[in-house]
Amino acid sequence: MGNERASTGIAGFDRLAAGGFSRGTINLVGGPAGSGKSLFALHFAYHGASDVGEPALYLVLEEPRANVERVMSMFGMDLRPLEDRRVFFLIDLGEIRPGGKDRKAVVGFDELQDFLKTTLPKTGAKRLVVDSLSAVGPYYPTPEDFRERMFSFSRFLRNAKVTTLLVSEAVEGEGLTRYGVEQFLADSFVYLGLEEIKGELRRTLTIRKMRFTRHDTAKHPFHIGTAGVDVLADEKVI
Amino acid sequence: MEEKPFAHAARALSSDHGLRILSLLKNGRWRIASEVAHTLGIHTSTASKWLYELHRGGFLARRTRKAGTRKAYEYRLGSPHLTLELDLAESETPLEASLIFYTDFVTHAIELARRLGWPGLDKEILARLEAARNDLKEYIFAGIPKDGPLRTVDQLKRLYGQIAAEIRDLCTKTMGEMAASDLVESAYEEASEGKEELVRRFHLNKPLGVA
């Protein structure tokens, strides 16, 4: 099982997911703003590059790179040595967005694909994070266009033999994902929730879908501590 | 008048013979060099040289006189009232401003490559430019001053067209054609901020391959 799974380094999650994501698949982590999606994705990428010899390419589309560096530093992820060894690539594609403030989206799927076609072989990346799809969606005039291009992009990723984690932000009260189609095209869908219980926001994690895997389906609490995401696999939120 | 013709005119007028020749031709009649030389008591080659210089300076009109198989230039003064104007705004500023624009473009491209986060891409661009154009600094700084080889905006555009192509080529090999185009376009947008009129007037975008 070990070789077939791409562990995330989040022990509780890996237990729930039979060891991690299935290698070479396309996975989606969704949830509302502030639910910990990017941190979850950073764990996945950093653990791959740092601990299991799988170079990672992390594409930032919305946040400035400096913010991501800051988050990594806060949770003890030392980026510089991995960059020097060329096993972690943190690329801020938002920086080269032409059109200034008037442009609605950073890139379309075709541009992402063109970028990855060159960079995946060059980096030898085995893990890919796209953070986030929310920056790609507005590029397309209709949800049908988005779905069609994402479908084509998914096919490209499957052929690229890379384990992909796509980040998608949900708008509260409007469904689990931003465009309502991302979860259908992905092989797995992990939802991070923020629930108000007795006046406090509690974080929850649910594996809503994971193809080819006997996975846990319960809603579990998780915390963000000094070491990052800590999923309480033995506890459930009822 | 731009700087170069002005310099010719000033040199011709300040010579020993410039004003004497103009005075001789003030009646508007066409004269050839030998006639001028004879009247002023100077050598024909001297008269010929200064007639040519005064013509280049814009003071004298010139035409060809044919006598059998022989041809000679003849000159005359168009008007006895001479005006010498130098428009520095027209001759200097576009070249210097264009140089600043293109230098900004390269600076922004390198800075964007650094902020993008691709390890070493900014340094690779610098290294490539130094290797490909190791004479760049000398060419620009020795080229722009008086009598240097870099005298026109068009020459500058050709030079920076090559530099932009080097940047685009390296970025394409590193991260694909579309991202490379985005980087070049973004660098262009940042460099042209506040200089839109200059860019539009001299089509400075064209050598960079951006619309």
Coordinates of C-alpha atoms in Angstrom, one line a residue:
Chain A
M1 CA 0.0 0.0 0.0
G2 CA 2.8 2.4 0.9
N3 CA 4.1 2.8 -2.6
E4 CA 0.6 3.3 -4.0
R5 CA -0.2 6.2 -1.7
A6 CA 1.1 9.7 -1.5
S7 CA 1.1 10.4 2.1
T8 CA 0.4 14.0 3.2
G9 CA 2.4 14.0 6.4
I10 CA -0.8 14.7 8.3
A11 CA -0.9 11.5 10.2
G12 CA -4.6 11.6 11.1
F13 CA -5.7 12.3 7.6
D14 CA -3.4 9.6 6.2
R15 CA -5.0 7.1 8.5
L16 CA -8.5 8.0 7.3
A17 CA -7.4 7.8 3.6
A18 CA -5.6 4.4 3.7
G19 CA -2.2 6.1 3.7
G20 CA -2.8 9.2 1.6
F21 CA -3.9 10.1 -1.9
S22 CA -3.6 7.5 -4.6
R23 CA -0.5 8.3 -6.7
G24 CA -1.1 9.9 -10.0
T25 CA -4.6 11.0 -9.2
I26 CA -6.2 14.4 -9.1
N27 CA -7.5 15.5 -5.7
L28 CA -9.4 18.4 -4.5
V29 CA -9.4 20.1 -1.1
G30 CA -12.3 22.5 -0.6
G31 CA -13.8 24.6 2.1
P32 CA -14.7 28.2 3.0
A33 CA -12.1 30.9 3.5
G34 CA -9.9 30.4 6.6
S35 CA -10.7 26.7 6.8
G36 CA -7.0 25.6 6.3
K37 CA -7.0 24.5 2.7
S38 CA -3.7 26.1 1.7
L39 CA -2.0 24.8 4.9
F40 CA -3.3 21.3 4.1
A41 CA -1.9 21.6 0.6
L42 CA 1.4 22.9 1.9
H43 CA 1.7 19.8 4.2
F44 CA 1.2 17.6 1.2
A45 CA 3.8 19.4 -0.9
Y46 CA 6.4 19.9 1.8
H47 CA 6.1 16.4 3.1
G48 CA 6.7 15.0 -0.4
A49 CA 9.7 17.1 -1.0
S50 CA 11.2 16.9 2.5
D51 CA 10.5 13.4 3.7
V52 CA 9.6 11.0 0.9
G53 CA 11.8 12.2 -2.0
E54 CA 9.0 13.5 -4.2
P55 CA 9.8 16.9 -5.6
A56 CA 6.8 19.3 -5.4
L57 CA 5.6 22.2 -7.5
Y58 CA 3.4 24.5 -5.7
L59 CA 1.6 27.1 -7.9
V60 CA 0.3 30.2 -6.1
L61 CA -2.3 32.0 -8.2
E62 CA -3.9 34.4 -5.7
E63 CA -1.8 35.0 -2.6
P64 CA 1.6 36.7 -2.9
R65 CA 4.5 34.3 -2.6
A66 CA 5.7 36.2 0.5
N67 CA 2.5 35.2 2.4
V68 CA 2.9 31.6 1.6
E69 CA 6.6 31.7 2.7
R70 CA 5.4 33.3 6.0
V71 CA 2.8 30.5 6.6
M72 CA 5.5 27.9 5.9
S73 CA 7.8 29.6 8.3
M74 CA 5.1 29.8 11.0
F75 CA 4.6 26.0 10.9
G76 CA 8.2 25.0 10.8
M77 CA 8.5 24.3 7.1
D78 CA 11.9 25.4 6.1
L79 CA 11.6 26.3 2.4
R80 CA 15.1 27.6 1.6
P81 CA 17.0 24.3 1.8
L82 CA 14.4 22.5 -0.3
E83 CA 14.6 25.3 -2.9
D84 CA 18.4 25.1 -2.9
R85 CA 18.1 21.3 -3.5
R86 CA 15.6 22.0 -6.2
V87 CA 13.0 19.7 -4.7
F88 CA 10.4 22.4 -3.8
F89 CA 9.3 25.0 -6.3
L90 CA 7.0 27.7 -5.0
I91 CA 6.0 29.6 -8.0
D92 CA 3.8 32.8 -7.9
L93 CA 2.2 32.9 -11.2
G94 CA 0.1 35.9 -10.1
E95 CA 3.3 38.0 -10.4
I96 CA 3.4 37.7 -14.2
R97 CA -0.3 38.5 -14.6
P98 CA -0.5 41.1 -17.4
G99 CA -3.5 43.4 -17.6
G100 CA -3.0 44.7 -14.1
K101 CA -6.1 45.1 -11.9
D102 CA -8.6 44.8 -14.8
R103 CA -7.8 41.2 -15.5
K104 CA -10.5 39.0 -13.9
A105 CA -8.4 35.8 -13.5
V106 CA -4.8 34.9 -13.3
V107 CA -4.6 32.2 -15.8
G108 CA -6.8 29.8 -17.8
F109 CA -6.3 26.1 -17.8
D110 CA -4.6 26.3 -21.2
E111 CA -2.0 28.6 -19.8
L112 CA -1.5 26.4 -16.8
Q113 CA -1.1 23.4 -19.0
D114 CA 1.4 25.2 -21.2
F115 CA 3.4 26.1 -18.1
L116 CA 3.3 22.6 -16.7
K117 CA 4.2 20.9 -20.0
T118 CA 7.6 22.6 -19.7
T119 CA 8.1 22.8 -15.9
L120 CA 7.0 19.3 -14.8
P121 CA 9.7 17.5 -16.7
K122 CA 12.2 20.2 -15.8
T123 CA 11.5 20.0 -12.1
G124 CA 10.9 16.3 -11.9
A125 CA 7.9 17.1 -9.7
K126 CA 5.9 14.2 -8.5
R127 CA 3.5 16.4 -6.5
L128 CA 1.6 19.4 -7.8
V129 CA -0.5 21.9 -6.0
V130 CA -2.7 24.5 -7.7
D131 CA -3.7 27.1 -5.2
S132 CA -6.4 27.9 -6.1
L133 CA -9.0 27.2 -8.8
S134 CA -10.9 30.2 -7.6
A135 CA -8.4 32.3 -9.6
V136 CA -9.0 30.3 -12.7
G137 CA -12.8 30.1 -12.8
P138 CA -13.6 33.7 -13.6
Y139 CA -11.5 33.3 -16.8
Y140 CA -14.4 31.4 -18.3
P141 CA -17.7 33.0 -19.2
T142 CA -19.9 30.0 -18.2
P143 CA -19.7 27.0 -15.8
E144 CA -19.9 24.8 -18.9
D145 CA -16.7 26.4 -20.4
F146 CA -15.0 26.0 -17.0
R147 CA -16.0 22.3 -16.8
E148 CA -15.0 21.6 -20.4
R149 CA -11.5 23.1 -20.0
M150 CA -11.0 21.6 -16.6
F151 CA -11.9 18.2 -18.0
S152 CA -9.2 18.7 -20.7
F153 CA -6.7 19.9 -18.0
S154 CA -7.5 16.8 -15.9
R155 CA -6.7 14.5 -18.8
F156 CA -3.3 16.3 -19.2
L157 CA -2.6 15.9 -15.5
R158 CA -3.4 12.2 -15.5
N159 CA -1.0 11.7 -18.4
A160 CA 1.7 13.7 -16.5
K161 CA 1.9 11.0 -13.8
V162 CA 1.9 13.5 -11.0
T163 CA -0.2 13.5 -7.8
T164 CA -2.2 16.7 -8.0
L165 CA -4.0 18.6 -5.2
L166 CA -6.3 21.3 -6.4
V167 CA -7.5 23.9 -3.9
S168 CA -11.0 25.3 -4.3
E169 CA -12.7 27.8 -2.1
A170 CA -16.3 27.4 -1.3
V171 CA -18.6 30.3 -0.8
E172 CA -20.5 29.8 2.5
G173 CA -24.1 28.8 1.8
E174 CA -23.5 28.2 -1.9
G175 CA -22.4 24.6 -2.1
L176 CA -19.3 22.6 -1.4
T177 CA -17.1 24.1 -4.2
R178 CA -17.0 27.4 -6.0
Y179 CA -18.2 26.2 -9.4
G180 CA -20.0 23.1 -8.4
V181 CA -18.2 20.9 -10.9
E182 CA -14.7 20.5 -9.5
Q183 CA -15.5 17.6 -7.2
F184 CA -16.9 15.6 -10.1
L185 CA -13.7 15.8 -12.1
A186 CA -11.4 15.0 -9.2
D187 CA -10.6 11.5 -8.0
S188 CA -11.0 12.6 -4.4
F189 CA -12.6 15.4 -2.5
V190 CA -11.6 16.5 1.0
Y191 CA -13.9 19.0 2.5
L192 CA -12.6 21.3 5.3
G193 CA -15.5 22.8 7.3
L194 CA -15.8 25.6 9.7
E195 CA -18.7 25.1 12.0
E196 CA -20.1 27.2 14.7
I197 CA -20.7 25.1 17.8
K198 CA -21.7 26.9 21.0
G199 CA -20.5 30.2 19.7
E200 CA -17.1 28.8 18.7
L201 CA -15.7 28.0 15.2
R202 CA -14.7 24.3 15.0
R203 CA -12.7 22.9 12.2
T204 CA -13.9 19.7 10.6
L205 CA -12.5 17.4 7.9
T206 CA -14.6 15.0 5.8
I207 CA -13.4 12.8 2.9
R208 CA -16.4 13.0 0.7
K209 CA -15.0 11.0 -2.1
M210 CA -11.9 9.0 -2.8
R211 CA -11.9 6.7 -5.8
F212 CA -10.1 3.3 -5.6
T213 CA -10.0 3.6 -1.9
R214 CA -11.8 2.3 1.2
H215 CA -11.9 5.5 3.1
D216 CA -13.5 6.8 6.2
T217 CA -16.6 8.9 5.5
A218 CA -17.2 10.5 8.9
K219 CA -16.7 14.1 9.8
H220 CA -13.6 14.5 12.0
P221 CA -12.4 17.5 14.0
F222 CA -9.0 19.0 13.3
H223 CA -6.9 21.6 14.8
I224 CA -4.2 24.0 13.6
G225 CA -1.4 23.9 16.1
T226 CA 2.2 25.0 16.0
A227 CA 3.1 22.0 13.8
G228 CA 0.2 22.7 11.4
V229 CA -2.8 20.6 10.7
D230 CA -3.7 17.9 13.2
V231 CA -6.6 15.7 12.3
L232 CA -8.2 13.8 15.1
A233 CA -8.9 10.5 13.3
D234 CA -10.3 8.8 16.4
E235 CA -12.9 11.5 17.0
K236 CA -16.0 12.3 15.1
V237 CA -18.2 15.3 14.9
I238 CA -21.8 14.3 15.3
Chain B
M1 CA 16.8 71.4 -36.4
E2 CA 18.2 68.3 -34.8
E3 CA 21.5 68.1 -33.1
K4 CA 23.6 66.6 -36.0
P5 CA 22.6 69.1 -38.8
F6 CA 22.9 71.9 -36.3
A7 CA 26.5 70.9 -35.5
H8 CA 27.3 70.8 -39.2
A9 CA 25.8 74.3 -39.7
A10 CA 27.6 75.8 -36.7
R11 CA 30.9 74.3 -37.9
A12 CA 30.5 75.7 -41.4
L13 CA 29.5 79.2 -40.1
S14 CA 32.4 79.3 -37.7
S15 CA 35.0 78.4 -40.3
D16 CA 37.3 81.0 -42.0
H17 CA 35.3 81.0 -45.2
G18 CA 31.7 80.2 -44.2
L19 CA 30.3 83.7 -43.9
R20 CA 32.4 85.0 -46.8
I21 CA 30.9 82.4 -49.1
L22 CA 27.3 83.1 -47.9
S23 CA 27.8 86.8 -48.4
L24 CA 29.0 86.1 -52.0
L25 CA 25.9 84.1 -52.7
K26 CA 23.4 86.4 -51.1
N27 CA 22.2 87.7 -54.5
G28 CA 20.6 84.3 -55.2
R29 CA 22.6 83.4 -58.3
W30 CA 23.8 79.9 -58.8
R31 CA 27.6 79.5 -58.6
I32 CA 30.0 76.6 -58.9
A33 CA 33.0 76.0 -56.6
S34 CA 35.6 77.3 -59.1
E35 CA 33.7 80.6 -59.5
V36 CA 33.5 81.0 -55.7
A37 CA 37.2 80.1 -55.3
H38 CA 38.2 82.6 -58.0
T39 CA 36.2 85.5 -56.5
L40 CA 37.4 84.9 -52.9
G41 CA 40.9 84.0 -53.9
I42 CA 40.9 80.6 -52.3
H43 CA 41.6 77.1 -53.6
T44 CA 38.8 75.4 -55.5
S45 CA 38.9 72.3 -53.2
T46 CA 38.5 74.6 -50.2
A47 CA 35.6 76.4 -51.8
S48 CA 34.1 73.0 -52.7
K49 CA 34.4 71.7 -49.2
W50 CA 32.8 74.6 -47.5
L51 CA 30.0 74.9 -50.1
Y52 CA 29.2 71.3 -49.3
E53 CA 29.3 71.9 -45.6
L54 CA 27.0 75.0 -45.9
H55 CA 24.7 72.9 -48.0
R56 CA 24.6 70.1 -45.3
G57 CA 24.0 72.8 -42.7
G58 CA 20.9 73.7 -44.6
F59 CA 22.0 77.2 -45.8
L60 CA 22.5 76.6 -49.5
A61 CA 20.5 75.0 -52.2
R62 CA 22.3 72.7 -54.6
R63 CA 21.7 71.4 -58.1
T64 CA 23.7 69.7 -60.8
R65 CA 25.0 71.7 -63.7
K66 CA 25.9 69.7 -66.9
A67 CA 28.5 71.0 -69.4
G68 CA 28.9 68.4 -72.1
T69 CA 30.1 65.2 -70.4
R70 CA 31.2 67.0 -67.2
K71 CA 29.0 67.5 -64.2
A72 CA 29.4 70.0 -61.4
Y73 CA 27.4 71.1 -58.4
E74 CA 26.2 74.7 -58.3
Y75 CA 25.0 76.5 -55.2
R76 CA 22.9 79.5 -54.2
L77 CA 21.6 81.1 -51.1
G78 CA 17.8 80.6 -50.8
S79 CA 17.3 83.7 -48.6
P80 CA 19.6 86.4 -47.3
H81 CA 17.9 86.0 -43.9
L82 CA 19.4 83.1 -42.1
T83 CA 17.9 81.4 -39.0
L84 CA 19.7 78.8 -37.0
E85 CA 17.5 76.9 -34.5
L86 CA 18.3 73.9 -32.3
D87 CA 15.3 72.0 -30.8
L88 CA 16.8 69.9 -28.0
A89 CA 13.4 68.6 -27.1
E90 CA 13.1 67.0 -30.5
S91 CA 16.6 65.7 -30.8
E92 CA 17.6 64.5 -27.4
T93 CA 14.6 63.6 -25.3
P94 CA 13.1 60.7 -27.4
L95 CA 16.3 58.8 -27.5
E96 CA 17.1 59.3 -23.8
A97 CA 13.5 58.7 -22.7
S98 CA 13.3 55.6 -24.9
L99 CA 16.5 54.3 -23.4
I100 CA 15.1 54.8 -19.9
F101 CA 11.9 53.0 -20.9
Y102 CA 13.8 50.0 -22.3
T103 CA 16.2 49.9 -19.3
D104 CA 13.1 49.9 -17.1
F105 CA 11.7 47.0 -19.1
V106 CA 14.7 44.9 -18.6
T107 CA 14.8 45.8 -14.9
H108 CA 11.2 44.9 -14.4
A109 CA 11.6 41.6 -16.3
I110 CA 14.4 40.5 -14.0
E111 CA 12.5 41.6 -11.0
L112 CA 9.4 39.8 -12.1
A113 CA 11.4 36.6 -12.7
R114 CA 12.8 36.9 -9.1
R115 CA 9.3 37.5 -7.6
L116 CA 7.9 34.7 -9.6
G117 CA 10.1 32.4 -7.5
W118 CA 11.6 30.2 -10.2
P119 CA 15.0 29.4 -8.7
G120 CA 17.8 31.4 -10.3
L121 CA 15.7 32.6 -13.3
D122 CA 16.6 36.2 -12.6
K123 CA 20.3 35.4 -12.5
E124 CA 20.0 33.3 -15.6
I125 CA 18.5 36.2 -17.5
L126 CA 21.3 38.5 -16.3
A127 CA 23.9 35.9 -17.3
R128 CA 22.4 35.4 -20.7
L129 CA 22.3 39.1 -21.4
E130 CA 25.9 39.5 -20.3
A131 CA 27.0 36.6 -22.5
A132 CA 24.9 37.6 -25.5
R133 CA 25.6 41.3 -25.3
N134 CA 28.8 41.6 -23.3
D135 CA 29.3 44.9 -25.1
L136 CA 25.9 46.2 -24.1
K137 CA 26.9 48.8 -21.5
E138 CA 29.7 50.1 -23.6
Y139 CA 27.4 50.1 -26.7
I140 CA 24.8 52.1 -24.9
F141 CA 26.9 54.5 -22.9
A142 CA 29.5 55.1 -25.6
G143 CA 26.9 54.9 -28.3
I144 CA 24.6 57.6 -27.3
P145 CA 27.0 60.6 -26.8
K146 CA 27.9 62.8 -29.7
D147 CA 29.2 60.9 -32.8
G148 CA 28.5 57.6 -31.1
P149 CA 27.0 54.8 -33.2
L150 CA 23.6 54.8 -31.3
R151 CA 22.0 57.9 -32.7
T152 CA 18.4 57.1 -33.3
V153 CA 15.4 55.6 -31.5
D154 CA 15.2 53.0 -34.3
Q155 CA 18.7 51.8 -33.6
L156 CA 17.8 51.5 -29.9
K157 CA 14.6 49.6 -30.8
R158 CA 16.6 47.1 -32.8
L159 CA 19.1 46.6 -29.9
Y160 CA 16.3 46.1 -27.3
G161 CA 14.4 43.9 -29.7
Q162 CA 17.3 41.5 -29.5
I163 CA 17.5 41.8 -25.8
A164 CA 13.7 41.1 -25.4
A165 CA 14.1 38.1 -27.6
E166 CA 16.8 36.7 -25.4
I167 CA 14.7 37.1 -22.3
R168 CA 11.6 35.6 -24.0
D169 CA 13.7 32.7 -25.3
L170 CA 15.1 31.8 -21.9
C171 CA 11.8 32.1 -20.1
T172 CA 10.1 30.0 -22.8
K173 CA 12.6 27.2 -22.3
T174 CA 12.2 27.5 -18.5
M175 CA 8.4 27.8 -18.1
G176 CA 6.7 27.6 -21.5
E177 CA 5.7 30.1 -24.2
M178 CA 2.5 31.5 -22.5
A179 CA 4.2 32.2 -19.1
A180 CA 7.1 33.8 -21.0
S181 CA 4.8 36.0 -22.9
D182 CA 3.0 37.0 -19.7
L183 CA 6.3 37.9 -18.1
V184 CA 7.4 40.0 -21.0
E185 CA 4.0 41.7 -21.3
S186 CA 3.9 42.4 -17.5
A187 CA 7.4 43.9 -17.6
Y188 CA 6.3 46.0 -20.6
E189 CA 3.2 47.2 -18.7
E190 CA 5.2 48.2 -15.7
A191 CA 7.9 50.0 -17.7
S192 CA 5.4 51.9 -19.8
E193 CA 3.4 53.2 -16.9
G194 CA 3.4 57.0 -17.2
K195 CA 5.2 56.8 -20.5
E196 CA 2.2 55.8 -22.6
E197 CA 2.5 58.7 -25.0
L198 CA 6.2 58.1 -25.7
V199 CA 5.6 54.4 -26.3
R200 CA 2.7 55.1 -28.6
R201 CA 4.5 57.8 -30.6
F202 CA 7.7 55.7 -31.2
H203 CA 6.0 52.3 -31.2
L204 CA 8.4 51.2 -28.5
N205 CA 6.3 48.1 -27.9
K206 CA 6.9 46.6 -31.3
P207 CA 10.5 45.3 -30.8
L208 CA 9.3 43.7 -27.5
G209 CA 6.7 41.6 -29.4
V210 CA 3.8 43.0 -27.3
A211 CA 0.6 44.5 -28.6

